[in-house]
Amino acid sequence: MPPSSGVATSATVPTRVVAYGRGEERDGMRPLAVEMPVNVIYGDVPYAVMMTTPADLEDFAYGFSLTEGIVARADEIRGAAVEDGEGGLRLVVDLAPGRLREHLARKRALSGRTGCGVCGIDDLKDIPRAERRAADGVTVRLSAVERALQALDDLQVLGRETRAVHAAAWADLEGAVLAVREDVGRHNALDKLIGALLRAGTDPAAGFLVITSRCSFEMVEKAASFGAAILVAISAPTSLAVERAALHGLTLAAIARHDTVTLFTAPERLTNA
C-alpha cells in the first residue's frame, strides 16, 4: 500500500560490509527507513515539527491530536491534508471551529518537538496526564496475547525490510491483529495506530494494544488517552510508566516474549482461563 504522502518509506543505499580483523569486504545495497520532518499545522498556525516515517499521516493527525489533548473525539477533526513543504512535509489539520478557537487560545510555544512527551514544557506540573480511564469489563486470555505477538512479526512490513522502525498494533480480544502502524518514532507509531482506530470508530474495550518498543510513561499516557484497557510492550517499562498505568487503571504487560509475559499493573485482566 503506498504511503498517504506519496513519499517512499524506504530508500536503498550502497554499503560495504567488512569483517573484524580479517580484511574481508562485501559490497551491496541496504534499504533504510525514511525519516522526514513533518510540520503539524492547525488552521494556519504551526504547532510542532515531528520526525516521522512519511506514511499513514492522516492517521497520525488524528492520533497525535488526541494524545496531545487538542481534541477529545474524532469528529472534532474535519480533515487532514498532506502537503509538500520546504525540506519536508506539512500536515494541515482542519479542526472544527470551536475546537480550533480553544486550541489557539491555549497554544503552547514549542520548538523542535521530538515526540518525547515533555520537550518544550516549562514546569513539572505541565507533564501530560490523560483524563480518560481504562475501559471497564475487559478480560483477555494470555493465549490471545501470545497469538498477537506471533502474528505481529510477519505484519511489520517496513520493519522486516529495514530493521529500523517501531510498530504498534491493535488486536481483538482473541488476539487477532487487526491494525498495525510503523514509524521510526515509537510515539509516532502509536499515534498513527490510535488515529486509525479513532477514524474507524473502534471501541477501546474491543481489544488491546501491542507495542514493539520500550514502554515509557508517554506510551502509557497515549494508551490511556484512547481508553485502552491493556497495553502489551515487548520491552521493559520505566518506573514512571508503571506508576501512570496504575493511576489510570491500565493493565501493563511488558517484557513480552513468545513464552512469558510480565504483568506490572492490574493483572486480573489477563487470565489463563
CSV table of C-alpha atoms in Angstrom, one decimal:
chain,number,residue,atom,x,y,z
A,1,MET,CA,0.0,0.0,0.0
A,2,PRO,CA,1.6,3.3,-1.0
A,3,PRO,CA,2.2,5.9,1.8
A,4,SER,CA,-0.5,8.5,2.2
A,5,SER,CA,2.0,11.3,1.4
A,6,GLY,CA,3.2,9.7,-1.9
A,7,VAL,CA,6.7,9.7,-0.5
A,8,ALA,CA,8.7,6.5,-0.3
A,9,THR,CA,9.1,5.0,3.2
A,10,SER,CA,12.4,3.3,2.5
A,11,ALA,CA,15.5,4.3,0.5
A,12,THR,CA,18.2,1.9,-0.8
A,13,VAL,CA,21.8,3.0,-0.3
A,14,PRO,CA,25.1,1.4,-1.2
A,15,THR,CA,27.1,-0.2,1.6
A,16,ARG,CA,30.3,-2.1,2.3
A,17,VAL,CA,30.3,-4.8,4.9
A,18,VAL,CA,33.7,-5.5,6.5
A,19,ALA,CA,34.8,-8.3,8.8
A,20,TYR,CA,36.7,-7.6,12.0
A,21,GLY,CA,40.4,-8.4,11.7
A,22,ARG,CA,40.1,-10.5,8.5
A,23,GLY,CA,40.1,-7.9,5.8
A,24,GLU,CA,37.0,-9.4,4.2
A,25,GLU,CA,34.8,-7.0,2.4
A,26,ARG,CA,31.4,-7.3,0.7
A,27,ASP,CA,29.7,-4.5,-1.3
A,28,GLY,CA,26.0,-4.4,-1.5
A,29,MET,CA,22.8,-2.4,-1.2
A,30,ARG,CA,20.8,-1.8,2.0
A,31,PRO,CA,17.2,-0.5,2.4
A,32,LEU,CA,16.9,2.2,5.1
A,33,ALA,CA,13.8,3.6,6.7
A,34,VAL,CA,13.0,7.2,5.5
A,35,GLU,CA,12.9,9.8,8.3
A,36,MET,CA,11.4,13.1,7.4
A,37,PRO,CA,10.3,16.3,9.2
A,38,VAL,CA,6.6,16.8,9.2
A,39,ASN,CA,5.2,20.2,10.3
A,40,VAL,CA,1.9,19.7,12.1
A,41,ILE,CA,-0.3,22.7,11.5
A,42,TYR,CA,-3.7,23.6,12.9
A,43,GLY,CA,-5.6,26.1,10.9
A,44,ASP,CA,-2.7,28.1,9.5
A,45,VAL,CA,-0.7,28.1,12.7
A,46,PRO,CA,2.3,25.6,13.0
A,47,TYR,CA,2.2,23.5,16.2
A,48,ALA,CA,5.1,21.1,16.0
A,49,VAL,CA,7.8,19.6,13.8
A,50,MET,CA,7.9,15.8,14.2
A,51,MET,CA,10.4,13.5,12.7
A,52,THR,CA,8.4,10.7,11.2
A,53,THR,CA,8.1,8.0,8.6
A,54,PRO,CA,6.0,9.5,5.8
A,55,ALA,CA,3.2,7.0,5.8
A,56,ASP,CA,-0.3,7.0,7.4
A,57,LEU,CA,0.0,10.7,8.1
A,58,GLU,CA,-3.8,11.2,8.2
A,59,ASP,CA,-4.0,8.6,10.9
A,60,PHE,CA,-1.1,10.4,12.7
A,61,ALA,CA,-3.0,13.7,12.6
A,62,TYR,CA,-5.9,12.1,14.5
A,63,GLY,CA,-3.9,10.1,17.0
A,64,PHE,CA,-1.4,13.0,17.7
A,65,SER,CA,-4.3,15.4,18.1
A,66,LEU,CA,-6.0,13.2,20.6
A,67,THR,CA,-2.9,12.3,22.7
A,68,GLU,CA,-1.8,15.9,22.7
A,69,GLY,CA,-5.1,16.9,24.2
A,70,ILE,CA,-6.1,19.1,21.2
A,71,VAL,CA,-9.2,17.1,20.5
A,72,ALA,CA,-11.3,14.6,22.6
A,73,ARG,CA,-13.2,12.9,19.7
A,74,ALA,CA,-12.6,12.1,16.1
A,75,ASP,CA,-15.4,14.3,14.9
A,76,GLU,CA,-13.6,17.4,16.2
A,77,ILE,CA,-11.3,17.0,13.2
A,78,ARG,CA,-12.9,17.8,9.8
A,79,GLY,CA,-10.0,16.5,7.8
A,80,ALA,CA,-6.2,16.4,7.4
A,81,ALA,CA,-4.1,17.2,4.3
A,82,VAL,CA,-0.5,16.3,3.5
A,83,GLU,CA,1.3,19.0,1.5
A,84,ASP,CA,4.9,19.4,0.3
A,85,GLY,CA,6.9,21.8,2.4
A,86,GLU,CA,10.4,23.2,2.3
A,87,GLY,CA,12.7,20.4,3.4
A,88,GLY,CA,9.8,18.1,4.5
A,89,LEU,CA,6.0,17.8,4.6
A,90,ARG,CA,3.2,19.9,6.0
A,91,LEU,CA,0.4,18.1,7.8
A,92,VAL,CA,-2.5,20.6,7.9
A,93,VAL,CA,-5.2,19.5,10.3
A,94,ASP,CA,-8.7,21.1,9.9
A,95,LEU,CA,-10.3,21.4,13.3
A,96,ALA,CA,-13.9,22.1,14.0
A,97,PRO,CA,-14.3,25.9,14.5
A,98,GLY,CA,-15.0,25.8,18.3
A,99,ARG,CA,-12.1,23.4,18.9
A,100,LEU,CA,-9.7,25.5,16.8
A,101,ARG,CA,-10.6,28.6,18.8
A,102,GLU,CA,-9.9,26.7,22.1
A,103,HIS,CA,-6.7,25.3,20.7
A,104,LEU,CA,-5.4,28.7,19.6
A,105,ALA,CA,-6.3,30.2,23.0
A,106,ARG,CA,-4.1,27.8,24.9
A,107,LYS,CA,-1.4,27.0,22.3
A,108,ARG,CA,2.0,26.3,23.8
A,109,ALA,CA,5.0,27.8,22.1
A,110,LEU,CA,7.0,24.8,21.2
A,111,SER,CA,10.2,24.4,19.2
A,112,GLY,CA,11.9,21.3,17.9
A,113,ARG,CA,9.4,18.8,19.2
A,114,THR,CA,10.8,15.3,19.3
A,115,GLY,CA,7.7,13.4,20.4
A,116,CYS,CA,9.3,12.7,23.8
A,117,GLY,CA,6.2,13.9,25.5
A,118,VAL,CA,7.7,16.6,27.7
A,119,CYS,CA,10.1,18.5,25.4
A,120,GLY,CA,9.1,22.2,25.4
A,121,ILE,CA,7.2,22.3,28.7
A,122,ASP,CA,8.2,24.9,31.3
A,123,ASP,CA,7.1,23.3,34.5
A,124,LEU,CA,6.8,19.9,36.1
A,125,LYS,CA,3.1,20.5,36.7
A,126,ASP,CA,2.7,20.6,32.9
A,127,ILE,CA,3.7,17.0,32.4
A,128,PRO,CA,0.9,15.4,30.4
A,129,ARG,CA,-1.7,13.3,32.1
A,130,ALA,CA,-4.5,11.6,30.2
A,131,GLU,CA,-8.1,12.2,31.5
A,132,ARG,CA,-9.7,9.1,30.2
A,133,ARG,CA,-9.5,5.9,32.4
A,134,ALA,CA,-9.1,2.4,31.0
A,135,ALA,CA,-12.2,0.7,29.7
A,136,ASP,CA,-14.0,-1.5,32.3
A,137,GLY,CA,-15.0,-5.1,32.0
A,138,VAL,CA,-12.2,-6.2,29.7
A,139,THR,CA,-10.6,-9.6,30.1
A,140,VAL,CA,-8.2,-11.3,27.7
A,141,ARG,CA,-6.7,-14.8,27.8
A,142,LEU,CA,-2.9,-15.0,27.8
A,143,SER,CA,-3.1,-17.2,24.8
A,144,ALA,CA,-4.6,-14.2,22.9
A,145,VAL,CA,-1.5,-12.1,23.8
A,146,GLU,CA,0.7,-15.0,22.6
A,147,ARG,CA,-1.3,-15.1,19.4
A,148,ALA,CA,-0.9,-11.4,18.8
A,149,LEU,CA,2.8,-11.5,19.4
A,150,GLN,CA,3.3,-14.3,17.0
A,151,ALA,CA,1.3,-12.6,14.3
A,152,LEU,CA,3.0,-9.2,14.7
A,153,ASP,CA,6.4,-10.4,13.4
A,154,ASP,CA,5.0,-11.1,10.0
A,155,LEU,CA,2.9,-7.9,9.8
A,156,GLN,CA,5.8,-5.5,10.3
A,157,VAL,CA,6.4,-4.9,6.6
A,158,LEU,CA,8.8,-1.9,6.8
A,159,GLY,CA,10.4,-3.3,9.9
A,160,ARG,CA,11.2,-6.5,8.1
A,161,GLU,CA,12.7,-4.5,5.2
A,162,THR,CA,14.8,-2.0,7.2
A,163,ARG,CA,15.1,-3.3,10.8
A,164,ALA,CA,14.9,0.3,11.8
A,165,VAL,CA,11.3,1.1,12.8
A,166,HIS,CA,8.9,0.6,15.7
A,167,ALA,CA,5.4,-0.9,15.4
A,168,ALA,CA,2.2,-0.5,17.3
A,169,ALA,CA,-0.7,-3.0,16.8
A,170,TRP,CA,-4.3,-3.4,17.8
A,171,ALA,CA,-5.6,-7.0,18.5
A,172,ASP,CA,-9.1,-8.1,19.2
A,173,LEU,CA,-9.9,-10.0,22.4
A,174,GLU,CA,-9.0,-13.3,20.7
A,175,GLY,CA,-5.6,-12.0,19.7
A,176,ALA,CA,-6.2,-11.4,16.0
A,177,VAL,CA,-4.1,-8.4,14.9
A,178,LEU,CA,-6.5,-6.0,13.1
A,179,ALA,CA,-4.3,-3.0,12.5
A,180,VAL,CA,-0.5,-2.2,12.5
A,181,ARG,CA,1.3,1.1,12.1
A,182,GLU,CA,5.0,1.6,11.8
A,183,ASP,CA,7.3,4.6,12.2
A,184,VAL,CA,10.9,5.5,13.0
A,185,GLY,CA,9.5,7.0,16.2
A,186,ARG,CA,7.8,4.8,18.8
A,187,HIS,CA,5.5,7.6,19.8
A,188,ASN,CA,4.5,8.2,16.2
A,189,ALA,CA,3.7,4.6,15.5
A,190,LEU,CA,1.3,4.5,18.5
A,191,ASP,CA,-0.2,7.9,17.5
A,192,LYS,CA,-0.8,6.6,13.9
A,193,LEU,CA,-2.4,3.4,15.3
A,194,ILE,CA,-4.7,5.4,17.7
A,195,GLY,CA,-5.6,7.7,14.9
A,196,ALA,CA,-6.6,4.8,12.7
A,197,LEU,CA,-8.7,3.3,15.5
A,198,LEU,CA,-10.4,6.7,16.1
A,199,ARG,CA,-11.2,7.1,12.4
A,200,ALA,CA,-12.7,3.6,12.3
A,201,GLY,CA,-14.8,4.2,15.5
A,202,THR,CA,-13.1,1.3,17.3
A,203,ASP,CA,-14.4,0.6,20.8
A,204,PRO,CA,-11.4,0.7,23.2
A,205,ALA,CA,-13.0,-2.3,25.1
A,206,ALA,CA,-12.9,-4.5,22.0
A,207,GLY,CA,-9.2,-5.3,22.1
A,208,PHE,CA,-5.7,-4.4,23.3
A,209,LEU,CA,-2.6,-2.6,22.2
A,210,VAL,CA,0.8,-4.1,21.5
A,211,ILE,CA,4.0,-2.1,21.0
A,212,THR,CA,7.4,-3.3,20.0
A,213,SER,CA,9.3,-0.6,21.8
A,214,ARG,CA,10.2,0.1,25.4
A,215,CYS,CA,7.3,1.4,27.4
A,216,SER,CA,7.9,4.9,28.8
A,217,PHE,CA,5.3,7.0,30.6
A,218,GLU,CA,4.3,8.8,27.4
A,219,MET,CA,3.3,5.5,25.8
A,220,VAL,CA,1.1,4.7,28.8
A,221,GLU,CA,-0.5,8.2,28.6
A,222,LYS,CA,-1.2,7.8,24.9
A,223,ALA,CA,-2.9,4.4,25.6
A,224,ALA,CA,-4.9,5.9,28.4
A,225,SER,CA,-6.0,8.8,26.2
A,226,PHE,CA,-7.5,6.3,23.8
A,227,GLY,CA,-9.2,4.5,26.7
A,228,ALA,CA,-7.4,1.2,26.2
A,229,ALA,CA,-7.6,-1.4,29.0
A,230,ILE,CA,-4.5,-3.4,28.2
A,231,LEU,CA,-1.1,-2.3,26.9
A,232,VAL,CA,1.4,-5.0,26.0
A,233,ALA,CA,5.1,-4.0,25.4
A,234,ILE,CA,7.8,-6.2,24.1
A,235,SER,CA,10.5,-4.3,26.0
A,236,ALA,CA,10.6,-3.3,29.7
A,237,PRO,CA,8.6,-0.4,31.2
A,238,THR,CA,10.1,2.5,33.1
A,239,SER,CA,9.2,3.1,36.8
A,240,LEU,CA,7.0,6.1,35.9
A,241,ALA,CA,5.2,4.1,33.2
A,242,VAL,CA,4.2,1.6,35.9
A,243,GLU,CA,3.1,4.4,38.2
A,244,ARG,CA,0.9,6.0,35.5
A,245,ALA,CA,-0.5,2.7,34.4
A,246,ALA,CA,-1.7,2.1,38.0
A,247,LEU,CA,-3.1,5.6,38.2
A,248,HIS,CA,-5.2,5.1,35.0
A,249,GLY,CA,-6.3,1.5,35.9
A,250,LEU,CA,-4.4,0.3,32.8
A,251,THR,CA,-3.2,-3.3,32.6
A,252,LEU,CA,0.5,-3.1,31.7
A,253,ALA,CA,2.1,-6.3,30.5
A,254,ALA,CA,5.7,-5.9,29.3
A,255,ILE,CA,8.9,-7.9,28.6
A,256,ALA,CA,6.5,-9.9,26.4
A,257,ARG,CA,8.1,-12.9,24.8
A,258,HIS,CA,6.6,-15.9,23.0
A,259,ASP,CA,6.8,-18.0,26.1
A,260,THR,CA,6.3,-15.5,29.0
A,261,VAL,CA,5.0,-12.0,29.8
A,262,THR,CA,5.5,-9.9,33.0
A,263,LEU,CA,2.4,-8.3,34.5
A,264,PHE,CA,3.1,-5.0,36.2
A,265,THR,CA,-0.4,-3.5,36.9
A,266,ALA,CA,-4.0,-4.7,37.0
A,267,PRO,CA,-3.0,-8.3,36.3
A,268,GLU,CA,-6.6,-9.5,36.8
A,269,ARG,CA,-7.5,-8.6,33.2
A,270,LEU,CA,-5.1,-11.3,31.8
A,271,THR,CA,-6.1,-14.9,32.6
A,272,ASN,CA,-5.1,-18.4,31.6
A,273,ALA,CA,-8.8,-19.5,31.9
